[in-house]
PDB file of C-alpha atoms and ligand atoms in Angstrom:
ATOM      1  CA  UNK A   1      26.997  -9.618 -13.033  1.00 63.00           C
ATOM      2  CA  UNK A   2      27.412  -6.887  -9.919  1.00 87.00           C
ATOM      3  CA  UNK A   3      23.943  -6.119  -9.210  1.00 93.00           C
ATOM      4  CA  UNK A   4      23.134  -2.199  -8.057  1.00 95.00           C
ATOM      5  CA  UNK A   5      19.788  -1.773  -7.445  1.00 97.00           C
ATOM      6  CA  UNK A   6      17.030   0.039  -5.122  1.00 98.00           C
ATOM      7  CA  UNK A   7      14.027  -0.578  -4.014  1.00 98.00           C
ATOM      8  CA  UNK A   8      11.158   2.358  -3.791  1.00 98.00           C
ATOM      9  CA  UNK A   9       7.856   2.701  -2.114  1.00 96.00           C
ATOM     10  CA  UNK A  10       6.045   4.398   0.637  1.00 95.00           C
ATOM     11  CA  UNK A  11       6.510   3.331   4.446  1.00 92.00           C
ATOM     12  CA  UNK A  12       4.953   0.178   5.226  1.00 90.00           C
ATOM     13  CA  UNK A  13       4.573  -0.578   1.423  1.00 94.00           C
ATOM     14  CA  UNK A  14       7.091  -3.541   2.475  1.00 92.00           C
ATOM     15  CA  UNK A  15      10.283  -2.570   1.123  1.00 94.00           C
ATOM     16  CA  UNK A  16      12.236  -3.558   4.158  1.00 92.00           C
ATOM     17  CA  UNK A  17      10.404  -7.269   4.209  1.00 91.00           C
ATOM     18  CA  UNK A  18      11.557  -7.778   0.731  1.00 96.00           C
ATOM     19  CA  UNK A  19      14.912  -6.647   0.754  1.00 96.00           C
ATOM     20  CA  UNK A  20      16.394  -8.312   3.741  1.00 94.00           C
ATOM     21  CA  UNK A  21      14.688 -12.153   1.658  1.00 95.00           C
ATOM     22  CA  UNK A  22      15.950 -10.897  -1.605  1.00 96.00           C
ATOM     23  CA  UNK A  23      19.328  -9.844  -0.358  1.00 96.00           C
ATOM     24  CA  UNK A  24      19.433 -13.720   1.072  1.00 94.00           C
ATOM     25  CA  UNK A  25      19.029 -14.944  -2.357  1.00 94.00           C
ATOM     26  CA  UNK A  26      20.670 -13.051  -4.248  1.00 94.00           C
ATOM     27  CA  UNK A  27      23.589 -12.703  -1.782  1.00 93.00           C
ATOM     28  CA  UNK A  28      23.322  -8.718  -2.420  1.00 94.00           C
ATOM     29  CA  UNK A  29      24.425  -6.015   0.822  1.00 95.00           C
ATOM     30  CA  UNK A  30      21.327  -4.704   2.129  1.00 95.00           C
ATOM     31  CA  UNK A  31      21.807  -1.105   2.361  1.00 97.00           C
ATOM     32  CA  UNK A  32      19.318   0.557   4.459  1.00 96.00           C
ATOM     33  CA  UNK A  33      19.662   3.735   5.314  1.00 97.00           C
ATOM     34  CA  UNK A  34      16.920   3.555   8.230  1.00 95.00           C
ATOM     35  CA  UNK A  35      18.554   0.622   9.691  1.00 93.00           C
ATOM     36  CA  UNK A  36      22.092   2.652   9.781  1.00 96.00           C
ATOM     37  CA  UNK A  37      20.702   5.726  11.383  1.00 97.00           C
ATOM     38  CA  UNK A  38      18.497   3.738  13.807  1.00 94.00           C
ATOM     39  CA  UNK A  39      22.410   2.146  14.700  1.00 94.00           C
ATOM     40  CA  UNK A  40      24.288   5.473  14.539  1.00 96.00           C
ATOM     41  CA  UNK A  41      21.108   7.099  16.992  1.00 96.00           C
ATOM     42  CA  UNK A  42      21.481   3.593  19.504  1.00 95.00           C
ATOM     43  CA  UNK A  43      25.589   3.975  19.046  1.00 96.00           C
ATOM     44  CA  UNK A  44      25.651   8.029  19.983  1.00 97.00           C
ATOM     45  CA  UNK A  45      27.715   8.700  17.034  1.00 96.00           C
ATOM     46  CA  UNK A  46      27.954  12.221  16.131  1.00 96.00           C
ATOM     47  CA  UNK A  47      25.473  11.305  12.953  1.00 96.00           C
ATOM     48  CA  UNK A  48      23.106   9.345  15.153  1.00 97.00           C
ATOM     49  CA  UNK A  49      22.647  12.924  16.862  1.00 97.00           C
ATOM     50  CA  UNK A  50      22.452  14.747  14.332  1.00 97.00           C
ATOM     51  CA  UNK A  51      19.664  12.083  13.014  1.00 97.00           C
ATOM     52  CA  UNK A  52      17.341  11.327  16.082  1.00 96.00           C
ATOM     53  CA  UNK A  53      15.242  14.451  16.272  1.00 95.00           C
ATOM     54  CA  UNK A  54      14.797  14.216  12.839  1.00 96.00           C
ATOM     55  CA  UNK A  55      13.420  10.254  13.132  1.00 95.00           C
ATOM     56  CA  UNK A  56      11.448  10.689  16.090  1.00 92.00           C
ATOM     57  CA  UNK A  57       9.011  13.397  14.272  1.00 90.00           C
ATOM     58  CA  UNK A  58       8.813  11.254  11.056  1.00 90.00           C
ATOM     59  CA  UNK A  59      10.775  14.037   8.670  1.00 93.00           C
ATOM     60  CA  UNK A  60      13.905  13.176   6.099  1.00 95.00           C
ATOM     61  CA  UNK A  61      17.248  13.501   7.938  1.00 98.00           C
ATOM     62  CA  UNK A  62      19.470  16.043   6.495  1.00 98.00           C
ATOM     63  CA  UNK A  63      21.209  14.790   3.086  1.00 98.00           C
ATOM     64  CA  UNK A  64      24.439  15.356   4.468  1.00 97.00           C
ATOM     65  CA  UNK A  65      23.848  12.809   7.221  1.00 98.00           C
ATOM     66  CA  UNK A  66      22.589  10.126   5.602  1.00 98.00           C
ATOM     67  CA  UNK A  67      25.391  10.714   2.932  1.00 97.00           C
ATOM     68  CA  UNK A  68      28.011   9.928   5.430  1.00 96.00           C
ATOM     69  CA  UNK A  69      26.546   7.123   6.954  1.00 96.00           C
ATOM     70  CA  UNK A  70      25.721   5.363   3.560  1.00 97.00           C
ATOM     71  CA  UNK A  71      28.355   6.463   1.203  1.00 94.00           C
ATOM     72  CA  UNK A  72      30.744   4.909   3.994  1.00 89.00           C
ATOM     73  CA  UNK A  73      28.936   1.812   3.543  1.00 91.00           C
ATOM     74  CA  UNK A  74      28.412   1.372  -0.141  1.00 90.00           C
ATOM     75  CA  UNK A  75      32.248   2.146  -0.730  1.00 84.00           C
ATOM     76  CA  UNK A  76      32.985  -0.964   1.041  1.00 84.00           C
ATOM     77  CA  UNK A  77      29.953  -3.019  -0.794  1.00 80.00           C
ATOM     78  CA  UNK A  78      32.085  -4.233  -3.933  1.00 79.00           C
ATOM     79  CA  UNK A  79      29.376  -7.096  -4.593  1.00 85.00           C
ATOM     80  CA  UNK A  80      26.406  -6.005  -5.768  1.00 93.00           C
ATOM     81  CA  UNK A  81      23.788  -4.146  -3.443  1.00 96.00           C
ATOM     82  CA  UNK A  82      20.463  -3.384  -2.909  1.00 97.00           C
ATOM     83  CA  UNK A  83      19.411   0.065  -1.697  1.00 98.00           C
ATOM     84  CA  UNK A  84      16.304   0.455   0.876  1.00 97.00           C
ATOM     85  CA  UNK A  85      15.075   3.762   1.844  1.00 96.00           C
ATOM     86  CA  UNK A  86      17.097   5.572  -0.271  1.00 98.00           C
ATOM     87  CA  UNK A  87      17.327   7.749  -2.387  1.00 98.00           C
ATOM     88  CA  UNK A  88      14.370   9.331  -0.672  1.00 97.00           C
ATOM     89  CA  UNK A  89      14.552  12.823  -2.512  1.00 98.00           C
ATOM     90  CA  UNK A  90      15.925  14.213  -5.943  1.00 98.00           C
ATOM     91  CA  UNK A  91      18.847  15.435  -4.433  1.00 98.00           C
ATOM     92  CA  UNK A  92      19.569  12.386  -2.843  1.00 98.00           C
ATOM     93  CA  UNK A  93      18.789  10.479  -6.605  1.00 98.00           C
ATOM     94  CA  UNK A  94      21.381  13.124  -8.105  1.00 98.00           C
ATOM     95  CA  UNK A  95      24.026  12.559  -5.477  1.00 98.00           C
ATOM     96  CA  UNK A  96      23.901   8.698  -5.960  1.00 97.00           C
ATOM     97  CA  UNK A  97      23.803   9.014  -9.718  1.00 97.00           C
ATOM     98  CA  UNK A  98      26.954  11.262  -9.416  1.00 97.00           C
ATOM     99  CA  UNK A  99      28.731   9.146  -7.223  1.00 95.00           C
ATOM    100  CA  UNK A 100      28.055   5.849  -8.950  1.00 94.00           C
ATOM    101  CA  UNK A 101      29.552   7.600 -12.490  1.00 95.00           C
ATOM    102  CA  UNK A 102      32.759   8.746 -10.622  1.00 93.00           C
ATOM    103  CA  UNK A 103      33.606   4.636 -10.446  1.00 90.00           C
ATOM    104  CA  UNK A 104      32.230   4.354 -14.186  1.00 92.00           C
ATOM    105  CA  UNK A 105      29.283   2.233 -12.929  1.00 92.00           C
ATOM    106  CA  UNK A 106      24.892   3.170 -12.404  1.00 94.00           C
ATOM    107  CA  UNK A 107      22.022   1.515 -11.061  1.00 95.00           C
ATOM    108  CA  UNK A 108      21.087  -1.083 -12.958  1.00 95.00           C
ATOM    109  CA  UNK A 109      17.523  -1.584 -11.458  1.00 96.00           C
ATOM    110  CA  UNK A 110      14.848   0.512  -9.444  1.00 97.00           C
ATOM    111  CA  UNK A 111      11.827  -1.695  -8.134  1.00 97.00           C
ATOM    112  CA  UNK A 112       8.758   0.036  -6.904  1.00 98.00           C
ATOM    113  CA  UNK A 113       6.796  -1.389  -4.429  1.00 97.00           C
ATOM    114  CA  UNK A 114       3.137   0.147  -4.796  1.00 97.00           C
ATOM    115  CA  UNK A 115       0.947  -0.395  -2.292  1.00 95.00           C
ATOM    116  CA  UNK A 116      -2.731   1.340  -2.161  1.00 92.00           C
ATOM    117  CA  UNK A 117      -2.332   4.583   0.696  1.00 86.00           C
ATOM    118  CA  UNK A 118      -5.565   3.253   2.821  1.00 86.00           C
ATOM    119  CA  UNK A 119      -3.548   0.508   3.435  1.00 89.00           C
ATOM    120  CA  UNK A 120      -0.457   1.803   4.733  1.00 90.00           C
ATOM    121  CA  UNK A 121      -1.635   3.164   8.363  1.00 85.00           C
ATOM    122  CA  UNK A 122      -2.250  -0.139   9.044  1.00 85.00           C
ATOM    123  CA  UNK A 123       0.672  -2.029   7.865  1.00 86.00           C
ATOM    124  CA  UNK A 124       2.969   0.539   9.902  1.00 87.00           C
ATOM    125  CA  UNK A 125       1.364   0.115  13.098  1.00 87.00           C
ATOM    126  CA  UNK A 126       1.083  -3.911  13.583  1.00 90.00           C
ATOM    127  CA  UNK A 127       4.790  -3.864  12.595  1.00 89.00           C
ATOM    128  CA  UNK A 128       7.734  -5.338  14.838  1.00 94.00           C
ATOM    129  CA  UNK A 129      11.417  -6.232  14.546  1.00 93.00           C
ATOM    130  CA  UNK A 130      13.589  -8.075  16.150  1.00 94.00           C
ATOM    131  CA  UNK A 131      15.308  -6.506  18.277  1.00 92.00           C
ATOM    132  CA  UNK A 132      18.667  -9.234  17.851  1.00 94.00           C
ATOM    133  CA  UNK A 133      18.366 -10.100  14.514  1.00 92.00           C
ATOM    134  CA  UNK A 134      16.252  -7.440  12.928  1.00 89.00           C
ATOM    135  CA  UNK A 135      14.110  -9.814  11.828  1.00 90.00           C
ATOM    136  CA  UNK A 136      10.621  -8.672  10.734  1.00 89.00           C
ATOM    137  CA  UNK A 137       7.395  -9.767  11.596  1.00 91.00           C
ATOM    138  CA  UNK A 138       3.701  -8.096  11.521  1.00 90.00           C
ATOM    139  CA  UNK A 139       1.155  -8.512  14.122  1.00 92.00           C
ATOM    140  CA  UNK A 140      -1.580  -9.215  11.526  1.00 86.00           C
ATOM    141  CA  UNK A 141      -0.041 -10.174   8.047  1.00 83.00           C
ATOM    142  CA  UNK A 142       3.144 -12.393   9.432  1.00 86.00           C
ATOM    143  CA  UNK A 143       2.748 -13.213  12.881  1.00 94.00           C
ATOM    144  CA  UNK A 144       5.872 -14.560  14.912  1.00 96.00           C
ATOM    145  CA  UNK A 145       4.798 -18.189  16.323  1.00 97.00           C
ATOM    146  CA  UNK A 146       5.347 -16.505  19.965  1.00 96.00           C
ATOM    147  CA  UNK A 147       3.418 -13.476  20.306  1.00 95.00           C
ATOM    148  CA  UNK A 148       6.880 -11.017  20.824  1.00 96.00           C
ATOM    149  CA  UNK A 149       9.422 -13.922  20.192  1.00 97.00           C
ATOM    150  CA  UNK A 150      11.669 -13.487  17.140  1.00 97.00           C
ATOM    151  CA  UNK A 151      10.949 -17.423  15.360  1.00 97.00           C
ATOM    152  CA  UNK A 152      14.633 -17.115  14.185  1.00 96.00           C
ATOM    153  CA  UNK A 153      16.622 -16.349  17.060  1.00 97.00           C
ATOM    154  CA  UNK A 154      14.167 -16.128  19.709  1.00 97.00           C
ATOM    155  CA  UNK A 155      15.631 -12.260  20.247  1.00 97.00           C
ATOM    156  CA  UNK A 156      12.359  -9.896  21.822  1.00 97.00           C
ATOM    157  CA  UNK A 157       9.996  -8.178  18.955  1.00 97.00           C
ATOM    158  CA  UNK A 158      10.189  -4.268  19.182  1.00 94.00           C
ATOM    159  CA  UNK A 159       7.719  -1.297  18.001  1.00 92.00           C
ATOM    160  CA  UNK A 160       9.298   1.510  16.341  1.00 87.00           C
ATOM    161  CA  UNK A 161       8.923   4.877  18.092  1.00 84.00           C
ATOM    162  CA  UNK A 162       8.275   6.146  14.482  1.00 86.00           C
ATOM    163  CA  UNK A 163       5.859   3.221  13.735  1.00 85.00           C
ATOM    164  CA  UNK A 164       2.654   4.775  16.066  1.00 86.00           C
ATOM    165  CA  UNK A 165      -0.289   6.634  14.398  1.00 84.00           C
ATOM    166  CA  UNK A 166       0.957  10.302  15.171  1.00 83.00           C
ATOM    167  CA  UNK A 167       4.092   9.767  13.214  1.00 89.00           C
ATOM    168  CA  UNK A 168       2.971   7.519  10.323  1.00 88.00           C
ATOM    169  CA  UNK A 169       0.603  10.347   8.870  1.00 89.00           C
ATOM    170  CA  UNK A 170       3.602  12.686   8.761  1.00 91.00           C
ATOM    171  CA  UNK A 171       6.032   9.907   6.960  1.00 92.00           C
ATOM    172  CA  UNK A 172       3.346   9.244   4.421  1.00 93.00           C
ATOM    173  CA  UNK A 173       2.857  13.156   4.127  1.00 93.00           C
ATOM    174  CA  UNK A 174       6.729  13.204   3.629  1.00 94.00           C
ATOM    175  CA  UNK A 175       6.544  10.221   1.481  1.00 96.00           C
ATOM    176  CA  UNK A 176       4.585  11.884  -0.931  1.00 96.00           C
ATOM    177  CA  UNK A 177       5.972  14.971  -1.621  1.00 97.00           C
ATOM    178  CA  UNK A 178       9.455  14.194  -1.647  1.00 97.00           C
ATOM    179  CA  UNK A 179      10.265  10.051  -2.541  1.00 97.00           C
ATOM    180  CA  UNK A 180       7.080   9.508  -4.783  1.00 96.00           C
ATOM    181  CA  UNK A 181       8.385  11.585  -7.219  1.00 97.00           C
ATOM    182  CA  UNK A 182      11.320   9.325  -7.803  1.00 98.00           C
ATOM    183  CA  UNK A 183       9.543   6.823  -9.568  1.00 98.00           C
ATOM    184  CA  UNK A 184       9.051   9.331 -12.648  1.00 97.00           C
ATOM    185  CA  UNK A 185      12.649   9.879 -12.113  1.00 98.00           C
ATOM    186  CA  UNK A 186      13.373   6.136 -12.629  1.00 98.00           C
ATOM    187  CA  UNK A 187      11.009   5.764 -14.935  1.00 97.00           C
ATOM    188  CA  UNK A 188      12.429   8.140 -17.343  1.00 97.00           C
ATOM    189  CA  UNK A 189      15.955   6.313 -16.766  1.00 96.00           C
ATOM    190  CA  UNK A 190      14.383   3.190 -18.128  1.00 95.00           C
ATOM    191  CA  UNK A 191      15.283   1.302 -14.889  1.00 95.00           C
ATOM    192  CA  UNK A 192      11.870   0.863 -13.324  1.00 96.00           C
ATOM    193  CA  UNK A 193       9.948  -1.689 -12.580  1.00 96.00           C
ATOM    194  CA  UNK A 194       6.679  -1.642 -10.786  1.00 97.00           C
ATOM    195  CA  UNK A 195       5.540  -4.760  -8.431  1.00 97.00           C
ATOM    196  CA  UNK A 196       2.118  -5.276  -6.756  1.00 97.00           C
ATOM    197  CA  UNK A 197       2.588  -4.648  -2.878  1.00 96.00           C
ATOM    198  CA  UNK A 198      -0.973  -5.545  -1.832  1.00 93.00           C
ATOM    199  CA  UNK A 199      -0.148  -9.351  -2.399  1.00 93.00           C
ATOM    200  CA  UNK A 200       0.660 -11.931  -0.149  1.00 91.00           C
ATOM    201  CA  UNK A 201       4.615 -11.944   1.115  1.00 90.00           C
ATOM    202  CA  UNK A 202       5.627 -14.721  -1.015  1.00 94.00           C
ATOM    203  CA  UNK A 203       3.920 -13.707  -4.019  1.00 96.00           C
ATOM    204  CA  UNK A 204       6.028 -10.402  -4.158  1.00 97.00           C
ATOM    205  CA  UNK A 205       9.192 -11.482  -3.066  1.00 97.00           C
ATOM    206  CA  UNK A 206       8.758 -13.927  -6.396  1.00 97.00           C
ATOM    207  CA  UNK A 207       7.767 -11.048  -8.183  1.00 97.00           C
ATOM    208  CA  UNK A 208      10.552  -8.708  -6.912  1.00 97.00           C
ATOM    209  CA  UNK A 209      13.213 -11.740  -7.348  1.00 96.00           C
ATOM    210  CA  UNK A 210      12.264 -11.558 -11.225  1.00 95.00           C
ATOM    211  CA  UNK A 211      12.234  -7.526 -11.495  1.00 95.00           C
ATOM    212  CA  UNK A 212      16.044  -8.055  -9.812  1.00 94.00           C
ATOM    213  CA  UNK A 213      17.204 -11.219 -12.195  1.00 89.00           C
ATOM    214  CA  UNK A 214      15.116 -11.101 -14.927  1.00 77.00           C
ATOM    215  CA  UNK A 215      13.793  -7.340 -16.125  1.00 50.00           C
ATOM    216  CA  UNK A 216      16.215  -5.575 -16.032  1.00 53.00           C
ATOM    217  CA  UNK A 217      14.731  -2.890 -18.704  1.00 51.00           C
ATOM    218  CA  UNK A 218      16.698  -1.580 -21.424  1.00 50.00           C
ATOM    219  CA  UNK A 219      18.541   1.995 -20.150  1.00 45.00           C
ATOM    220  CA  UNK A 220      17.239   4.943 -21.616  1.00 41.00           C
TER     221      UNK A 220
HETATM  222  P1  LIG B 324      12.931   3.747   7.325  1.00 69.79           P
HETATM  223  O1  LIG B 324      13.448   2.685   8.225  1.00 69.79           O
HETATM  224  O2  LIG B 324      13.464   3.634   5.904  1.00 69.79           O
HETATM  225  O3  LIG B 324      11.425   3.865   7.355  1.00 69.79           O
HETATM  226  O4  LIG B 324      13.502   5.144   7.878  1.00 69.79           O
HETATM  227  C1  LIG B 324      13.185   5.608   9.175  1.00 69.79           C
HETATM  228  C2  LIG B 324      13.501   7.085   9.297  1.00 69.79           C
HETATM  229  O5  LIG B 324      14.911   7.290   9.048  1.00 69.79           O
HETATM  230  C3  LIG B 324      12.805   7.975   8.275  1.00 69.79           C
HETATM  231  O6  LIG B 324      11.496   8.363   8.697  1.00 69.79           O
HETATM  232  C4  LIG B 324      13.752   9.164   8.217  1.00 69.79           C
HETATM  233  O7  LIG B 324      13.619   9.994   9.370  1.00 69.79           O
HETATM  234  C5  LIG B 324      15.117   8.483   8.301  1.00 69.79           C
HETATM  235  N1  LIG B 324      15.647   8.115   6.971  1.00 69.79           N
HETATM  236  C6  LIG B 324      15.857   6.856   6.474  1.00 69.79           C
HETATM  237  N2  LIG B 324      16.375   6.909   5.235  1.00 69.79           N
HETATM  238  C7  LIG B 324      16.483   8.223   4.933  1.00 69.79           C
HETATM  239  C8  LIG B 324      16.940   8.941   3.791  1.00 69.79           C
HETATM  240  N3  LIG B 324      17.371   8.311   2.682  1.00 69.79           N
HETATM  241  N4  LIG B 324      16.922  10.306   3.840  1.00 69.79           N
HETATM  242  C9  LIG B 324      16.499  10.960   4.933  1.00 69.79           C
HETATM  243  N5  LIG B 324      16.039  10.353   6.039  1.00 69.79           N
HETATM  244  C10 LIG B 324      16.036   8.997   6.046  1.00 69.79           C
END
């Protein structure tokens, strides 16, 4: 079976963690739409300009940006894929759902990683990636064996610009009013399911692995 699927939850909640060892497993495209504007923004494409302002102060980039730098994407994914960091508002949801039913397919499974707000600043700010590999790591909860050394490819460990206190309150703010709503969305689609965050690494991925293989919930 072609697995389409997303995965949901606030910054820092994980998402990103999980999806690049599920993808692994399941041998799914990791679509992440913060990933492919970070690369449009570092490549000076014409999107990546549009996008940076728009990153660097923590708010959504405009839907017809992120659009284009996806939709490219996904058209080429003809395996099965796992969305991360998107759909990130309704419109976004609708524009997906559209899209998907013009090929006569739909997502198949939305996992929601929920992870208790007073524990989100501090997830966001001990995070780093590899700046190689994109690897990632966190200073307190996953350590890399070398403080700053990627334990894969041995590539430098980065801080987001968007990952320091004065942004994270506005990307939870924006979190909140625009992407939680999306899990009532999915819920009334029948294609939710809702994993524990606030576990240890392994424990979750497990957990997500059997949302993605095993749960897939009856379709509304
Ligand atoms: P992320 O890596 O998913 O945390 O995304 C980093 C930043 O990229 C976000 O704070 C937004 O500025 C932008 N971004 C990523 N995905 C989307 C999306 N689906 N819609 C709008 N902006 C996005």
């Amino acid at each position: 079976m072609t697995l389409r699927s997303a995965i949901l939850g606030a910054p820092g909640a994980g998402k990103g963690t999980q999806a690049q060892r599920v993808c692994e497993r399941l041998h799914l495209a990791h679509l992440s739409t913060g990933d492919l504007l970070r690369s449009a923004v570092a490549a000076g494409t014409a999107a990546g300009k549009q996008a940076k302002s728009h990153m660097d102060a923590g708010r959504l980039v405009p839907d017809d940006v992120v659009f284009r730098v996806l939709f490219e994407r996904l058209d080429r994914s003809t395996g099965g894929f796992l969305l991360d960091g998107f759909p990130r508002n309704r419109a976004q949801a609708e524009e997906l759902d559209r899209r998907l039913a013009s090929q006569r397919v739909a997502l198949d499974v939305v996992v929601d990683i929920e992870v208790p707000d007073s524990r989100l600043a501090a997830r966001l700010t001990g995070r780093r990636s590899c700046g190689s590999c994109g690897r990632s790591f966190h200073l307190e909860f996953f350590p890399p064996a070398v403080a700053d050394v990627c334990d894969d490819c041995g590539g430098a460990l980065k801080h987001r610009a968007d990952d320091t206190l004065a942004v994270v309150g506005q990307r939870l703010a924006v979190y909140h009013e625009q992407t939680a709503p999306l899990v009532d969305y999915y819920e009334r689609a029948g294609i939710l399911v809702r994993v524990d965050g606030d576990q240890d690494v392994e424990r979750v991925t497990a957990e997500v692995l059997d949302a993605l293989q095993n749960d897939v919930p009856e379709r509304a």
